[in-house]
Coordinates of C-alpha atoms in Angstrom, one line a residue:
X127 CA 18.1 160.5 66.0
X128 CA 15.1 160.4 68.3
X129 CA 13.0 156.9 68.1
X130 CA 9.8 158.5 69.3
X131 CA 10.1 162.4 68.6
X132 CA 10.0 162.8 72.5
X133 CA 11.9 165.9 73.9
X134 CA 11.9 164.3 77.1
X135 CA 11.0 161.2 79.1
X136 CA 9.2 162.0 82.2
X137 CA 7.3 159.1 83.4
X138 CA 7.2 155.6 81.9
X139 CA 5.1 152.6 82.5
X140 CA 6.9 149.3 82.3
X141 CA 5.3 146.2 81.6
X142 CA 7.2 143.1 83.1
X143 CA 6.2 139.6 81.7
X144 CA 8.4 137.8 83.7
X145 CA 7.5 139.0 87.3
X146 CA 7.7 141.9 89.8
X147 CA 10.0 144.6 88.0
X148 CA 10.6 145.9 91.9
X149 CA 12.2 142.3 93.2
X150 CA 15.7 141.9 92.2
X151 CA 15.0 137.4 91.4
X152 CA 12.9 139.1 88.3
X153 CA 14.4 137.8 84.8
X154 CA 18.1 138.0 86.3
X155 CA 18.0 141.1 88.4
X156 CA 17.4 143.1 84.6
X157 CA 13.9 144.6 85.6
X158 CA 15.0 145.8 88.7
X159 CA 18.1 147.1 87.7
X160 CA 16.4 149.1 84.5
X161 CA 13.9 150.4 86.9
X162 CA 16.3 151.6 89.4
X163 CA 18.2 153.4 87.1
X164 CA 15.6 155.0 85.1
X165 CA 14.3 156.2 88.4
X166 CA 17.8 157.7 89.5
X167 CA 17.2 159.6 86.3
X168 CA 14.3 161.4 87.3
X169 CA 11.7 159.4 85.3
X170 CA 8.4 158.4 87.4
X171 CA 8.4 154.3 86.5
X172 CA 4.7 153.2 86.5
X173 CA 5.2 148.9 87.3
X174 CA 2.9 146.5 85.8
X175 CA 3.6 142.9 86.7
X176 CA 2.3 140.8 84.0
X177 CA 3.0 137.4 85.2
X178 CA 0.5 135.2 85.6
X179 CA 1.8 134.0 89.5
X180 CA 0.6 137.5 90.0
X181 CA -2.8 136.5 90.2
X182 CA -3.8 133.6 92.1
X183 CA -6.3 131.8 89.8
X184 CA -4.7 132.6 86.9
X185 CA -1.4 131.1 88.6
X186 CA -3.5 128.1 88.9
X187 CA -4.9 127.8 85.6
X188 CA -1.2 128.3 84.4
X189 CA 0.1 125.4 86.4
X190 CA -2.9 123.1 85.3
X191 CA -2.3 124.0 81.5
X192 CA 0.9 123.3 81.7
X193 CA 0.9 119.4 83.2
X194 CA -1.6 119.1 80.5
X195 CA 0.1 120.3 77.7
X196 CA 3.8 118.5 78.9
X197 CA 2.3 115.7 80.6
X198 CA -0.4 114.7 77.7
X199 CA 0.0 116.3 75.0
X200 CA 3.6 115.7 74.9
X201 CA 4.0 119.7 73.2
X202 CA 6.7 120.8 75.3
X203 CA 6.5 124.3 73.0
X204 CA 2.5 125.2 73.7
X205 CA 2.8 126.0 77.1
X206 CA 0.2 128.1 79.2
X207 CA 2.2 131.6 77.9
X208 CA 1.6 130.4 74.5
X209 CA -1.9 130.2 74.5
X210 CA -4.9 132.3 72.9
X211 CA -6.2 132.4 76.2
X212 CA -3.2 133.8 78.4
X213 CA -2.7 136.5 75.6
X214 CA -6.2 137.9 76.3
X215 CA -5.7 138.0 79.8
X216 CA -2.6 139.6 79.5
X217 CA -4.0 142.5 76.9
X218 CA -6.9 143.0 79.5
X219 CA -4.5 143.9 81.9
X220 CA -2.5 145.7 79.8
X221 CA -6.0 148.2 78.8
X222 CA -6.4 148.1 82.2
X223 CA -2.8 149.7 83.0
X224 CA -3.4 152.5 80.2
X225 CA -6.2 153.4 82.2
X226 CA -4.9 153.6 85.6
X227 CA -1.5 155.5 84.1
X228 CA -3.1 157.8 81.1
X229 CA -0.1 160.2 81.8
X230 CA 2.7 157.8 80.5
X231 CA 5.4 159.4 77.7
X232 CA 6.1 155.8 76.5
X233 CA 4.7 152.1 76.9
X234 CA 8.2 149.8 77.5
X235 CA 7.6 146.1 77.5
X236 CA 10.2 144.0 79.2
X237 CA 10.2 141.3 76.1
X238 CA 9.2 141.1 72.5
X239 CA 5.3 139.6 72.9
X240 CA 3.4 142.7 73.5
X241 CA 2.2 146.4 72.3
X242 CA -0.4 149.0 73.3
X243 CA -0.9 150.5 69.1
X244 CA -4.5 148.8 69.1
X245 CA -5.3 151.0 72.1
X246 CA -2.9 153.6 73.1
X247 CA -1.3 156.3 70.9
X248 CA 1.5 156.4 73.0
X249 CA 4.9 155.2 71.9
X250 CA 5.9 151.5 72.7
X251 CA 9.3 150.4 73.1
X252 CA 10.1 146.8 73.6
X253 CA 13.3 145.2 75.5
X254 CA 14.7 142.0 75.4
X255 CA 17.0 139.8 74.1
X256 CA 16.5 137.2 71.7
X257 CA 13.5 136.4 69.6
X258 CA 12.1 132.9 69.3
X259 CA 12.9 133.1 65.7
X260 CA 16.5 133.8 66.6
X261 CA 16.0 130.8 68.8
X262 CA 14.5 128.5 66.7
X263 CA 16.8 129.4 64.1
X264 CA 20.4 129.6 65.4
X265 CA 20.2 127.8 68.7
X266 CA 18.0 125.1 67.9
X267 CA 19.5 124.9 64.2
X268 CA 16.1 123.9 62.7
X269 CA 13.6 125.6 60.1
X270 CA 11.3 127.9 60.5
X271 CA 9.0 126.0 58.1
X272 CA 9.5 123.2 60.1
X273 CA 7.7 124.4 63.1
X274 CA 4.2 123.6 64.7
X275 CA 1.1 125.6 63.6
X276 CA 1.8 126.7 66.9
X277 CA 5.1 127.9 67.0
X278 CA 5.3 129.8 64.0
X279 CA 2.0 131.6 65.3
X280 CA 4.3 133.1 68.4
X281 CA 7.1 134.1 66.1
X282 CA 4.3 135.9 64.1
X283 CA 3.0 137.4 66.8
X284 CA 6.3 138.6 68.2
X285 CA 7.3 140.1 64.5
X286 CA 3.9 142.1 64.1
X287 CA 4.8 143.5 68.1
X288 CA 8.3 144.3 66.9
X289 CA 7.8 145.4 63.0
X290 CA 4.6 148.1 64.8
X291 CA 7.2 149.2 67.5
X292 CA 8.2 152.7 67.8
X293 CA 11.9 151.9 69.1
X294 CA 13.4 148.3 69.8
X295 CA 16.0 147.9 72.3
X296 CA 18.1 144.4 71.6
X297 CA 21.1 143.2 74.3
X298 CA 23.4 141.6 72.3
X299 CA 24.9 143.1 69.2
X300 CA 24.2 140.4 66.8
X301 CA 21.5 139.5 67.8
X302 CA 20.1 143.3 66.8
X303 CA 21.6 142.8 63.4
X304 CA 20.3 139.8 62.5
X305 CA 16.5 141.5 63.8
X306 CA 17.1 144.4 61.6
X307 CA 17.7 141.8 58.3
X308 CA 14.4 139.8 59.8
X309 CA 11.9 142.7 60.8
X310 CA 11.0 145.6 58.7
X311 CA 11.3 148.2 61.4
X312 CA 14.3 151.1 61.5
X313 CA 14.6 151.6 64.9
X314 CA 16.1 148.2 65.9
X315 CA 18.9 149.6 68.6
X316 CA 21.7 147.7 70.5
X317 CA 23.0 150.5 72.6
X318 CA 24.8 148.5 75.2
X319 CA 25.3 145.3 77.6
X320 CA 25.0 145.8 81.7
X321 CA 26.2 144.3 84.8
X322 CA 24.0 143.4 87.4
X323 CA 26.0 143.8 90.4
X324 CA 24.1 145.1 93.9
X325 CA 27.9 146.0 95.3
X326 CA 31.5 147.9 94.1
X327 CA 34.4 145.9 94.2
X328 CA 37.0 146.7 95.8
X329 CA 40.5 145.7 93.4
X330 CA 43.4 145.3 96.3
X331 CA 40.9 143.0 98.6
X332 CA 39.9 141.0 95.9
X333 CA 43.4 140.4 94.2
X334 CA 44.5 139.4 97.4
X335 CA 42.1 137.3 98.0
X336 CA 42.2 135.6 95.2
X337 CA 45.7 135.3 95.1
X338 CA 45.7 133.0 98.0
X339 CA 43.4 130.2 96.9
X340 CA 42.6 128.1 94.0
X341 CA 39.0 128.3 94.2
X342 CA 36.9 128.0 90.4
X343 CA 33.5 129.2 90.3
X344 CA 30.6 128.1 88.2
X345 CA 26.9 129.6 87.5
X346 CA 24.2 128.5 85.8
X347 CA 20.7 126.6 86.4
X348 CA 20.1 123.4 84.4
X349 CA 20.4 124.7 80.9
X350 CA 23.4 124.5 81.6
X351 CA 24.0 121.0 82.7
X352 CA 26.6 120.2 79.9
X353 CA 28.8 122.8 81.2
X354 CA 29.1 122.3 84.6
X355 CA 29.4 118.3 83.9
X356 CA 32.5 119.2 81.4
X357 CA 33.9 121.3 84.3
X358 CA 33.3 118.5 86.8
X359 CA 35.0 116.1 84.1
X360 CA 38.0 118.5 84.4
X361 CA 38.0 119.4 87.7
X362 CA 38.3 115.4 88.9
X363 CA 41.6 115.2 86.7
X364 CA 42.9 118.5 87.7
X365 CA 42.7 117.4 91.5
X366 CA 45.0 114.7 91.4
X367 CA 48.0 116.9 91.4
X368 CA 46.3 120.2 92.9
X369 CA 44.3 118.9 95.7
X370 CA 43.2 122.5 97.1
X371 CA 41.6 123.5 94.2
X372 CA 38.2 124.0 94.9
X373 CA 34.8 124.4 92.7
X374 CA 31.7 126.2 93.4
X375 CA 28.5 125.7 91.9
X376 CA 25.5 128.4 92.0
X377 CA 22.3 127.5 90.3
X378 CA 22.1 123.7 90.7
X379 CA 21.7 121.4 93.8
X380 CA 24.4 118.6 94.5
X381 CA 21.4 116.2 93.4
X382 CA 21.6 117.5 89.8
X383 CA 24.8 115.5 89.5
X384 CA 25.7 111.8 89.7
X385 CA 28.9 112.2 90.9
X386 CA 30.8 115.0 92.3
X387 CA 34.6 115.2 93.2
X388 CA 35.6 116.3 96.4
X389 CA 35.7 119.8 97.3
X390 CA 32.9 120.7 95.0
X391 CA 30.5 123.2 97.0
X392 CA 27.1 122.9 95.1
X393 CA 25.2 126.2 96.2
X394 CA 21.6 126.1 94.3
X395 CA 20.3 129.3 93.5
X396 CA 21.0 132.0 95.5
X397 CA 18.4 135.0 95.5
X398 CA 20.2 138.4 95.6
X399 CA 17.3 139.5 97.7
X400 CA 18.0 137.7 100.8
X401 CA 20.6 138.7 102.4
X402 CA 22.1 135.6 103.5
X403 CA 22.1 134.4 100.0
X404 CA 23.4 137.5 98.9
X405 CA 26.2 137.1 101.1
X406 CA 27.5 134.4 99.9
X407 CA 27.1 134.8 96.4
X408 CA 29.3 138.5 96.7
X409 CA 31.8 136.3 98.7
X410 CA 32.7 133.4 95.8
X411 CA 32.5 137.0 93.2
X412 CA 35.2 138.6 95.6
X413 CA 37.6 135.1 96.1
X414 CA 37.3 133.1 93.3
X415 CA 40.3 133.0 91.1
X416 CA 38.6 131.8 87.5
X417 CA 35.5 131.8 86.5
X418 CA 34.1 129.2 83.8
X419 CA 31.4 128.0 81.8
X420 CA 31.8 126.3 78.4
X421 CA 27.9 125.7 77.8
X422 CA 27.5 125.4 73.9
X423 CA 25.7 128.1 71.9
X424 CA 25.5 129.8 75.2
X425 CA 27.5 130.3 78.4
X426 CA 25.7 132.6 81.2
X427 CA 26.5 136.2 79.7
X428 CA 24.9 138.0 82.2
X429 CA 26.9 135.8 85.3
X430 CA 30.3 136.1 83.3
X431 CA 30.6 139.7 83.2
X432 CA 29.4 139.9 86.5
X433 CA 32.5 137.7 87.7
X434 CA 34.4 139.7 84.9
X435 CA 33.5 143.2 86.8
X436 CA 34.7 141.8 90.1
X437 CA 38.4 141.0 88.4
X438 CA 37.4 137.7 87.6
X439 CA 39.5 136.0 84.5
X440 CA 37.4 133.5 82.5
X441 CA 37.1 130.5 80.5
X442 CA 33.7 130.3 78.4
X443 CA 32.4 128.6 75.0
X444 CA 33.5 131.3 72.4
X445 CA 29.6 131.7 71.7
X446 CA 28.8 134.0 69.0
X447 CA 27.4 137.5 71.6
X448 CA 30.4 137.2 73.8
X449 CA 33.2 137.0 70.7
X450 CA 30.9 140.2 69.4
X451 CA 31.2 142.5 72.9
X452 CA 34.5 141.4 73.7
X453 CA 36.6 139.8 70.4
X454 CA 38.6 137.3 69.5
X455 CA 41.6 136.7 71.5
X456 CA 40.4 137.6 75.1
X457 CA 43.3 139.2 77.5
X458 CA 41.3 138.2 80.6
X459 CA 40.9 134.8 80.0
X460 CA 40.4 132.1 77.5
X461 CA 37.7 130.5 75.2
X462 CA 37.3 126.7 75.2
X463 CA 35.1 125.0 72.6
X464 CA 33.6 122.2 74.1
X465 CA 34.0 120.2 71.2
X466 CA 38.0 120.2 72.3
X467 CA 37.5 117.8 75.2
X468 CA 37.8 117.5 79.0
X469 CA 41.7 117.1 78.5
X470 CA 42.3 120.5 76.8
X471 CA 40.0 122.4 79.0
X472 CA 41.9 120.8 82.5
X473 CA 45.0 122.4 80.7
X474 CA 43.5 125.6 80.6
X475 CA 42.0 125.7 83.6
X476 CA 45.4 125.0 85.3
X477 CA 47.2 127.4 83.2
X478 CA 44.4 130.1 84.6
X479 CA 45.2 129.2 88.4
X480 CA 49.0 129.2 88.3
X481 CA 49.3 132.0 85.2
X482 CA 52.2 134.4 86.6
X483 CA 49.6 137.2 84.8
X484 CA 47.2 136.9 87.2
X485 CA 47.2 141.0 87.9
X486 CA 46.9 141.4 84.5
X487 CA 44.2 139.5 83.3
X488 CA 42.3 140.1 86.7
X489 CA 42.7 144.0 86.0
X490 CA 41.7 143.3 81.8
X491 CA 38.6 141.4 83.1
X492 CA 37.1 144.0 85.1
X493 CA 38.5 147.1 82.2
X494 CA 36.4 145.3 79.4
X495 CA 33.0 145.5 81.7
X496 CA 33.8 148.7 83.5
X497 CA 31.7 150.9 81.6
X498 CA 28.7 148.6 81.2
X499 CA 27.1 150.3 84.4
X500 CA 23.1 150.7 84.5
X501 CA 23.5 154.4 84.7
X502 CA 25.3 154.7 81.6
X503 CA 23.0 152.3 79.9
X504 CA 19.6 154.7 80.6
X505 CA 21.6 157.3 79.8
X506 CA 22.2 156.0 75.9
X507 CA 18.6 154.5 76.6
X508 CA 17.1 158.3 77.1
X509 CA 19.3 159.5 74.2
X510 CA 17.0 157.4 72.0
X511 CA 14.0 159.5 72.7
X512 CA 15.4 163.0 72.6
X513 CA 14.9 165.1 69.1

């Protein structure tokens, strides 16, 4: 069934809200990956970087709005991207895109909050993840009613860009079902998840590798706070009798944290565009043993499978998108509900580094992400278009 009534995608201009579609820090390496790929499939990829950083005053203006609006107004919600104002900039540079690229197939939008049918004729596709409605209701458990004249504007706003769509393109296989009960729009797709890995890895060095250590890794920024501080919780107890296990910590500074055990490596973020960074993060992906995060509501899919595709077992919340892709009873790992306390998940995490099935569940972790590669993504992506 073809989305569009294309024959064939030639050339495709992609609008990125979060940043430079080209740099691989852009909205966890997704842009540039989707680019890449599409390009490797012979399609000519017109970039437009819509993020206000893009343009020094409006950069300005964005930072200015925003200490007002956090600092003053105390409406953590109305930020700069939520304005009037920041959406007519935008569509200017949107109409100014059409014009420089008249020769596009399709219009694809990197997120949910825009569309060319007031200007262009061409087909627009949007690509994201969640909705703010999804977020509003299901991780923030609160009412749609509920919300600020301002809020429920944006989730309007984002329903008449995805209801007008041509084709819809969701990440997470719930998540697309619950937008085709929300949206009136037939061509709500979930065709696939991806990893975002910039190397192959090699299965006999990393088993061996991470045979010979105890070493846990951890990645998240500070949404994700709770999680690492549960794993810290854990990781303290589990010391006492296994004092070489060690903990790694991408995402967040030692600073983030009152008190950390010993041998706890705090890394910050590492940017897979430098190439020391990158270093290091491939290293801890190639010779840790166990991989968690047990953030409620949502654990870092994009880093778990990831660690998962370089034979990484796991221990994660059992958060509704991952027990979707990858079930119930996971043979590569565990689930831990953080409700279940630092006590159960120190049991776990022990039975993960001394589990005589390391092989196994090393070999089912990378099998259950195997074929989420960004070629065969497009490829089910292109499908979409063809009559």
């Amino acid at each position: 069934m073809s989305a569009t009534g294309l024959s064939e995608l030639k050339e495709i201009t992609v609008f990125c809200e979060q940043g430079d579609s080209s740099q691989i820090r852009t909205w966890s390496n997704v842009p540039y990956f989707f680019t890449r790929a599409l390009e490797a499939h012979g399609v000519k990829v017109n970039r437009v970087n819509l993020h206000p950083s893009s343009n020094l005053a409006h950069k300005l203006f964005y930072k200015l709005w925003n200490v007002f609006a956090k600092g003053i107004f105390r409406n953590k919600f109305y930020t700069y991207r939520r304005t009037g104002i920041y959406f007519w900039i935008i569509e200017r540079r949107i109409r100014k895109a059409l014009k420089t690229y008249p020769n596009s197939d399709i219009n694809l939008f990197l997120c949910y909050n825009f569309t060319t049918k007031r200007w262009s004729k061409k087909p627009v596709v949007l690509f994201s993840d969640w909705t703010i409605d999804y977020e509003t209701r299901i991780f923030k458990g609160a009412d749609i009613n509920s919300l600020s004249w301002h809020e429920r504007k944006y989730i309007d706003r984002q329903r008449r860009c995805i209801e007008s769509a041509d084709c819809v393109v969701c990440l997470f296989p719930g998540i697309a079902a619950d937008m085709r009960n929300v949206y009136q729009n037939p061509n709500i797709f979930y065709i696939g998840n991806v990893v975002n890995a910039l190397e192959e890895p090699d299965r006999a060095m990393a088993l061996q590798r991470k045979k010979e250590g105890k070493e846990i890794l951890f990645v998240g920024k500070k949404h994700y706070l709770r999680g690492a501080e549960e794993l810290l919780h854990a990781f303290a107890r589990l010391r006492q009798d296994m004092p070489e296990a060690r903990l790694h910590i991408i995402g967040m500074k030692s600073g983030k944290f009152k008190n950390l055990p010993d041998n706890v490596v705090c890394h910050g973020y590492l940017d897979k565009g430098n190439p020391q960074a990158k270093q290091v993060y491939y290293d801890l992906l190639k010779r840790c043993r166990l991989f968690i995060n047990t953030t409620p509501k949502w654990g870092a899919f994009s880093a778990s499978v990831e660690a998962m595709y370089f034979y990484t077992p796991v221990i994660v919340e059992p958060y509704g998108e991952f027990v979707n892709t990858f079930g119930e009873d996971l043979p590569f790992g565990m689930y831990h509900d953080s409700e279940d306390g630092v006590e159960l998940l120190e049991e776990k995490i022990r039975a993960m580094l001394t589990s005589s099935d390391f092989e196994k569940q090393a070999d089912a972790a990378h099998a259950a992400v195997a074929e989420m590669t960004w070629n065969n993504f497009v490829e089910r992506f292109l499908e979409l278009f063809k009559k």
